Amino acid sequence: MDIVIGKGKIARRAYGIDEIALVPGNCTLDPSLAQTNWTIGGIERNIPIIASAMDGVVDVKMAVLLSELGAIGVLNLEGIQTRYEDPYPILDRIVSVGTSKFVGLMQELYAKPIDPELIKKRIIDIKAKGSIAAVSLTPAGASQYGQIVAEAGADLLFVQATVVSTDHFSPKSINSLDLSRFCQEMPMPVILGNCVTYEVALNLMKAGAASILVGIGPGAACTSRGVLGVGVPQATAIADCAAARDEYYQKTGDYIPVIADGGVITGGDICKCVACGADAVMIGSPIARSIEAPGRGYHWGMATPSPVLPRGTRINVGSTGTIKEILTGPARLDDGTHNLLGALKTSMGTLGAKNIKDMQQVEVVIAPSLLTEGKVYQKAQQLGMGK
Amino acid sequence: MDIVIGKGKIARRAYGIDEIALVPGNCTLDPSLAQTNWTIGGIERNIPIIASAMDGVVDVKMAVLLSELGAIGVLNLEGIQTRYEDPYPILDRIVSVGTSKFVGLMQELYAKPIDPELIKKRIIDIKAKGSIAAVSLTPAGASQYGQIVAEAGADLLFVQATVVSTDHFSPKSINSLDLSRFCQEMPMPVILGNCVTYEVALNLMKAGAASILVGIGPGAACTSRGVLGVGVPQATAIADCAAARDEYYQKTGDYIPVIADGGVITGGDICKCVACGADAVMIGSPIARSIEAPGRGYHWGMATPSPVLPRGTRINVGSTGTIKEILTGPARLDDGTHNLLGALKTSMGTLGAKNIKDMQQVEVVIAPSLLTEGKVYQKAQQLGMGK
Amino acid sequence: MDIVIGKGKIARRAYGIDEIALVPGNCTLDPSLAQTNWTIGGIERNIPIIASAMDGVVDVKMAVLLSELGAIGVLNLEGIQTRYEDPYPILDRIVSVGTSKFVGLMQELYAKPIDPELIKKRIIDIKAKGSIAAVSLTPAGASQYGQIVAEAGADLLFVQATVVSTDHFSPKSINSLDLSRFCQEMPMPVILGNCVTYEVALNLMKAGAASILVGIGPGAACTSRGVLGVGVPQATAIADCAAARDEYYQKTGDYIPVIADGGVITGGDICKCVACGADAVMIGSPIARSIEAPGRGYHWGMATPSPVLPRGTRINVGSTGTIKEILTGPARLDDGTHNLLGALKTSMGTLGAKNIKDMQQVEVVIAPSLLTEGKVYQKAQQLGMGK
Amino acid sequence: MDIVIGKGKIARRAYGIDEIALVPGNCTLDPSLAQTNWTIGGIERNIPIIASAMDGVVDVKMAVLLSELGAIGVLNLEGIQTRYEDPYPILDRIVSVGTSKFVGLMQELYAKPIDPELIKKRIIDIKAKGSIAAVSLTPAGASQYGQIVAEAGADLLFVQATVVSTDHFSPKSINSLDLSRFCQEMPMPVILGNCVTYEVALNLMKAGAASILVGIGPGAACTSRGVLGVGVPQATAIADCAAARDEYYQKTGDYIPVIADGGVITGGDICKCVACGADAVMIGSPIARSIEAPGRGYHWGMATPSPVLPRGTRINVGSTGTIKEILTGPARLDDGTHNLLGALKTSMGTLGAKNIKDMQQVEVVIAPSLLTEGKVYQKAQQLGMGK
């Protein structure tokens, strides 16, 4: 299984979700019988979908809507929402600036300091609607604002960076976050990520993660692989981290759900993530396409406003339907981006999977979606290119 | 042969027809000596091609034309033809609506209930011309309208869904179809599908299928793989199901032909399906391109009008020739989409295959049609892009 | 090495020249020291390049020019040149007709019968200039016109079809050509093709071929793979047939050169064909791009005018330089399509190959030229697409 | 591991940097702790990046700027800079000529003889600014101008051709360069390249190279693979040559750094080259995109002006930022082409690599960036194609 790249350099072949497909088994199921519920940090949800902590994806209103629909929306506590009392004029500027000035504007807008009072206010506003207050901080932010988030009564805290580890070296001047102690001290469940390997996944679970986020580099608005060369194709990353989850569960009896984060565009992508072993998915662009999304049809990555090394592109994803249509239908589009829950249930029915645990066991084939000449021709025609 | 996607997740590599090519052997044959006849449900045909039960592909007129040419056209009994006395104004609307309103219109038009009288009328109209009345129902439709179809005297009944199995779970409120009993009770041969695996193919044969349809996800107007993540590349699916057919034949003496359904665009695709083990192919878009097709140059999938989860895109395939030119030539195009029978016979001659059984045994190579830079450049030039 | 496509269907992986690259060895050579001469049917040539017997590529004038430059041009004796006394008005029509009417016009123009007197005249005209008269017939044509060609004094006769075999079945009404007897009876060397396998290559050599043509389906103006599903990627086909040549040489002492036919666009392609084992290449489109080519910037396949199953597309390849610039430089383009001999010599120098036999032994790597996102972007920019 | 292309033709699979990605390990590092310094010919630099000796990339001013930033710029001593007293009007012509006349103009402009006085002048001008004078000659040029370069006091001499070897055959009339003697005679360190194999890398080290350049065929402005068929994908070439370096170091105690040359577009590409074993990278197009680059937004290869076989294309790469922004940031673009050093440090932090030697050991996965239909669609949208 080891592949020799060159003398002394061995590598393993990793697989992306674009390279796999799911194989129907011997029985099928009426989609209405497919159970999609899952539990994170003691909270049960009917929809195994979490909206990413991105400024174009989740604001207070979206968090409330998602909570009511049976899903979860995570609010980014280090973005526009906690730097500006009224974030909407800022979002207007982000959305309307030209491509050439976008990065500079983002760097300027995100230079404004975070206001701890706004952290509290946003959490309280979500709680006031009876919704699940799921929020996100970077490790550095967690170190600084963790206490405030705890006091404001957040239900779930996502501590998230491109790559996290339990073994982080930093200059003495920087107060590095001890993930293990942090998980212990916080009153609410803490979700940690992102990671892509069996070992790190296991380490994060041992550190006390209520769930882990799996995925480095696969997402549309993220360019980790281009900028940093870093990434593991998602099918392999999910399967490896799911193996860590199962191992940890066998040893401790604690089931730490695995959330596949990044690269999901269609309902089929969700199905394939679960089939590789995920308990739920975190998605950005599919939610950014909802009419209610704060990005108003635009989507951009969390590393975009970095003052020295911006990563991630602003993409015009368009507004194609309501968040309800996108999550639970009825679909108004036929390309797999609407009624994501319906797609999951239909796929489970097709595959004979009664619940998420069944779905994690379905047969997978390697089925590269290689672009053939014919497909390029067809696609070019659909795009209105050529004659 | 098993590939490790990640710890504990094993997959098999499956192959599509785009990834294979056929190898000339030691002898060749004049194409006029190639015999392409085959038998389905006791009916012998000279052309191993069946037109898909899609509203843009087959109407009564097309079913008659195809029957006269030596092929078969299957009429969809749950589409426009059985919901509207005069389907042509409806087809006009489908074809002329803009892309953005297409899905909504389809959902509206297909909400009209099926009229059992129209089921009878369409079958009788085909029979009145002395043609083969081959019709199609979903399993749910078969349960409801099977008796009417039998009374109307249909020759062949296709019971078809994206995925079927002999072991289907449904809520007690739904009257689930027992495929085995249904095949036994119906007076005409029943064709079942679709399936993609050896086990399900064998189960459907044991249930009494007169033929099975193989293919999930490969077709141009179908987006099962995108929406549901489900699919098996067609070369592998055909080979596996053909092995089930051969196994079943050895044990029972009953030869249940395998029909490859989906993803066929050119004559070469048909040749490759047969070389993988198919007895015949079911095709949609190549027929939709005929001047006589009810879709008038448009083609769309059967799952498109789903009220909650539409799948399948409407594609402008154009009208490029008569159905006769497309099936038996002479060809007016040089791209492999005209004279499909001629292409099959010429290919068989080239490969030295005297009949369909010989053709199923020809040598195959894995020959990925990877897109190279040069080919994209060339294709772009042919499309008139660039300078 | 055998790959399982599905139960009971085994295939071998074949490689195309786009998938390989050549590896520099431990020594290098000044290009002026690289010897590119080769011998076919007792005739020695300095340039291992043969222009295809296609109506847009070779006419009498081009055959003479190529012969003078040290190469060979093969005249198609079943095309425009032998059906029309003055072929140039006909070529004008082929070149100026619109795409939609192209196939129909070709079918009409090639319906005119071949005039045996013109066969003689073309051969005599080439001989009159002191040039090598290399001509081409199909097996059926060889049966009918072989004697005339012999009488007219052709130097080399190519008997060529998409696929030939020594074991051909045809109806009794058709007078099938016995290749073995034909080679024996003809006074000039007979070159046979095309083939792609070790066994057929060996059979053709045993039948008396002075050289064999290798290649089915790889060329730009040929669509055998799309229309018929037939083809073997060229690197594998050449290597297999070269092995037959070496085997035959060891047993008989006769060295039957292998000509790689099809799919060559650049000098690099020629180098790779030789590195896989070819002694020479037959090329169409690179010659069609010369100012002197009868196709005046257009190129089309030999199967295009088939009355029932036309195959092969007319491509606007443009006129980019003189035939001298294209074959022996100096190059006016930097994309590898000019100075093909210079490219071969430079490549041989780079690889330390002193002659063609050395070049057949250079190290090869599998190096798929997969299209990456970056390359598509770049290519799109070069084409002037986008911003 | 050996792959059979055809009977008797064996090949090895080689990998490109587009096909790999880097895997985060168990620990992470604050980027400020990542040490990127390296040493070449006794000169230590903080940035392991060398600007290519190309006329559109490095002039005296750029060499000085790069030296001041902690990198190295190599001046081409056989280009515009040593043929013309004032090269800027010449560069103006190169940049403003139309595509169709580009090759001809280049051939004309580079026909002017090299002026040895200008070789001295350029080196002295760089030294006068206190900068590192790194210069480049071909083997033939080294033979002729080596002494002058030595006298002018260059700090580093790159002797570079598409492919070099220690075992070169040439006609007696040509005075071939003995690399071993040359390295010994020159007073400054001599860097040799390019090579791609273990054996040749070892031979060059034995010949006295102070460093070796690795890479044949991978770059954007180079078409070696198209024109000559020659090339080895870069990940494999680097790993093989790095193994030669380690072997040579173990035996002799001399550490000869490996410079990966070609094909680098983003920071991620640099990270991947180092992860395969490189000590530094040589880059052209990323530097050509700086406002200060002599190519003013254009980039072309060194083999372009060849009088008989021009290779390499002129690409409009645009001017996207200052050389400081491109090398050390802050980035104004989010696509990985700005702040290359920051990207390397961030990647090293992510991967837990404290220095270049650590980075050479990080885990690599094979992760083909296959183009999927979705990505082409997305990319086409980003380019503003289609609707």
Short mmCIF file of C-alpha atoms in Angstrom, two decimals, chain A residues 169-321:
data_model
loop_
_atom_site.label_atom_id
_atom_site.label_comp_id
_atom_site.label_asym_id
_atom_site.label_seq_id
_atom_site.Cartn_x
_atom_site.Cartn_y
_atom_site.Cartn_z
CA PHE A 169 5.04 25.07 20.49
CA SER A 170 4.96 28.84 20.70
CA PRO A 171 7.28 31.65 21.80
CA LYS A 172 7.23 32.26 25.54
CA SER A 173 5.70 35.71 24.93
CA ILE A 174 2.56 34.04 23.61
CA ASN A 175 0.14 32.48 26.06
CA SER A 176 -0.53 29.17 24.33
CA LEU A 177 -3.83 27.42 25.00
CA ASP A 178 -3.73 24.12 26.88
CA LEU A 179 -6.60 22.34 25.15
CA SER A 180 -6.94 19.69 27.81
CA ARG A 181 -7.19 22.15 30.68
CA PHE A 182 -9.51 24.37 28.65
CA CYS A 183 -11.97 21.55 27.95
CA GLN A 184 -11.98 20.71 31.64
CA GLU A 185 -12.51 24.28 32.81
CA MET A 186 -15.26 25.25 30.43
CA PRO A 187 -18.81 24.59 31.66
CA MET A 188 -20.11 23.73 28.18
CA PRO A 189 -19.01 21.03 25.74
CA VAL A 190 -15.98 22.06 23.71
CA ILE A 191 -15.56 20.90 20.11
CA LEU A 192 -11.99 20.81 18.77
CA GLY A 193 -10.55 20.90 15.26
CA ASN A 194 -9.52 20.69 12.60
CA CYS A 195 -7.57 17.51 12.31
CA VAL A 196 -7.12 14.83 9.64
CA THR A 197 -5.19 11.96 11.23
CA TYR A 198 -5.97 9.06 13.51
CA GLU A 199 -3.36 10.11 16.10
CA VAL A 200 -4.39 13.74 16.40
CA ALA A 201 -8.08 12.79 16.48
CA LEU A 202 -7.35 10.42 19.36
CA ASN A 203 -5.30 13.08 21.15
CA LEU A 204 -8.12 15.61 20.87
CA MET A 205 -10.61 13.10 22.26
CA LYS A 206 -8.28 12.36 25.17
CA ALA A 207 -8.01 16.11 25.74
CA GLY A 208 -11.74 16.20 26.36
CA ALA A 209 -13.27 17.20 23.02
CA ALA A 210 -17.06 16.75 22.93
CA SER A 211 -16.70 16.29 19.19
CA ILE A 212 -13.96 16.77 16.63
CA LEU A 213 -13.88 18.58 13.31
CA VAL A 214 -12.21 16.70 10.50
CA GLY A 215 -10.96 18.34 7.32
CA ILE A 216 -7.97 20.35 6.20
CA GLY A 217 -7.94 21.83 2.76
CA PRO A 218 -10.97 20.41 0.98
CA GLY A 219 -13.36 23.39 1.00
CA ALA A 220 -14.32 25.71 -1.85
CA ALA A 221 -13.57 28.97 0.01
CA CYS A 222 -10.36 27.61 1.49
CA THR A 223 -7.03 27.42 -0.27
CA SER A 224 -4.88 25.69 2.36
CA ARG A 225 -3.63 23.25 -0.19
CA GLY A 226 -2.60 25.94 -2.65
CA VAL A 227 -1.14 28.39 -0.14
CA LEU A 228 0.39 25.95 2.35
CA GLY A 229 0.57 22.68 0.44
CA VAL A 230 -1.23 21.12 3.39
CA GLY A 231 -4.26 18.87 3.20
CA VAL A 232 -5.56 15.35 3.25
CA PRO A 233 -8.33 14.29 0.87
CA GLN A 234 -11.50 14.10 2.89
CA ALA A 235 -12.65 10.48 2.44
CA THR A 236 -9.39 9.22 3.91
CA ALA A 237 -9.30 11.84 6.66
CA ILE A 238 -12.84 11.00 7.77
CA ALA A 239 -12.25 7.24 7.73
CA ASP A 240 -9.05 7.59 9.77
CA CYS A 241 -10.61 9.89 12.37
CA ALA A 242 -13.75 7.73 12.56
CA ALA A 243 -11.47 4.80 13.36
CA ALA A 244 -10.05 6.86 16.23
CA ARG A 245 -13.59 7.56 17.45
CA ASP A 246 -14.48 3.86 17.40
CA GLU A 247 -11.24 2.96 19.16
CA TYR A 248 -11.84 5.63 21.82
CA TYR A 249 -15.42 4.46 22.29
CA GLN A 250 -14.36 0.84 22.75
CA LYS A 251 -11.84 1.84 25.39
CA THR A 252 -13.81 4.50 27.27
CA GLY A 253 -17.47 4.06 26.41
CA ASP A 254 -17.56 7.73 25.35
CA TYR A 255 -18.84 8.28 21.83
CA ILE A 256 -17.21 11.42 20.42
CA PRO A 257 -18.92 12.29 17.15
CA VAL A 258 -16.85 13.13 14.10
CA ILE A 259 -17.90 16.19 12.10
CA ALA A 260 -16.66 16.31 8.49
CA ASP A 261 -15.81 19.92 7.75
CA GLY A 262 -15.23 21.28 4.28
CA GLY A 263 -15.69 20.50 0.63
CA VAL A 264 -19.39 19.67 0.81
CA ILE A 265 -21.40 21.16 -2.04
CA THR A 266 -24.29 18.75 -2.63
CA GLY A 267 -26.48 16.33 -0.75
CA GLY A 268 -24.45 13.53 -2.32
CA ASP A 269 -21.32 14.92 -0.68
CA ILE A 270 -23.03 14.73 2.73
CA CYS A 271 -24.04 11.13 2.08
CA LYS A 272 -20.49 10.21 1.13
CA CYS A 273 -19.01 11.89 4.21
CA VAL A 274 -21.32 9.87 6.44
CA ALA A 275 -20.55 6.70 4.49
CA CYS A 276 -16.86 7.29 5.22
CA GLY A 277 -17.64 7.43 8.92
CA ALA A 278 -18.79 10.97 9.79
CA ASP A 279 -21.62 11.55 12.26
CA ALA A 280 -22.41 14.97 10.87
CA VAL A 281 -21.08 17.55 8.43
CA MET A 282 -20.14 21.20 8.78
CA ILE A 283 -20.97 23.13 5.64
CA GLY A 284 -20.41 26.69 4.50
CA SER A 285 -21.18 27.42 0.87
CA PRO A 286 -24.49 25.47 0.68
CA ILE A 287 -25.81 27.65 3.55
CA ALA A 288 -24.28 30.82 2.08
CA ARG A 289 -26.55 30.25 -0.90
CA SER A 290 -29.67 30.72 1.19
CA ILE A 291 -31.62 33.95 0.89
CA GLU A 292 -31.28 34.54 4.66
CA ALA A 293 -27.48 34.15 4.74
CA PRO A 294 -25.60 37.26 5.93
CA GLY A 295 -23.24 36.96 2.94
CA ARG A 296 -26.10 37.84 0.52
CA GLY A 297 -24.93 35.37 -2.08
CA TYR A 298 -21.22 35.67 -1.32
CA HIS A 299 -19.03 33.27 0.59
CA TRP A 300 -15.49 33.74 1.88
CA GLY A 301 -13.06 31.86 4.10
CA MET A 302 -12.10 32.51 7.70
CA ALA A 303 -8.41 33.00 6.85
CA THR A 304 -9.18 35.64 4.22
CA PRO A 305 -8.67 38.70 6.42
CA SER A 306 -5.25 37.58 7.70
CA PRO A 307 -3.08 40.70 7.77
CA VAL A 308 0.02 38.92 6.46
CA LEU A 309 -1.11 35.76 4.68
CA PRO A 310 -4.72 35.94 3.50
CA ARG A 311 -6.08 32.62 2.30
CA GLY A 312 -9.44 31.83 0.84
CA THR A 313 -11.34 33.44 -1.97
CA ARG A 314 -14.64 35.31 -2.06
CA ILE A 315 -16.96 33.35 -4.30
CA ASN A 316 -20.24 34.55 -5.72
CA VAL A 317 -22.41 31.55 -4.83
CA GLY A 318 -25.71 33.31 -5.47
CA SER A 319 -28.92 33.13 -3.43
CA THR A 320 -30.91 30.16 -4.65
CA GLY A 321 -33.60 29.50 -2.07
#
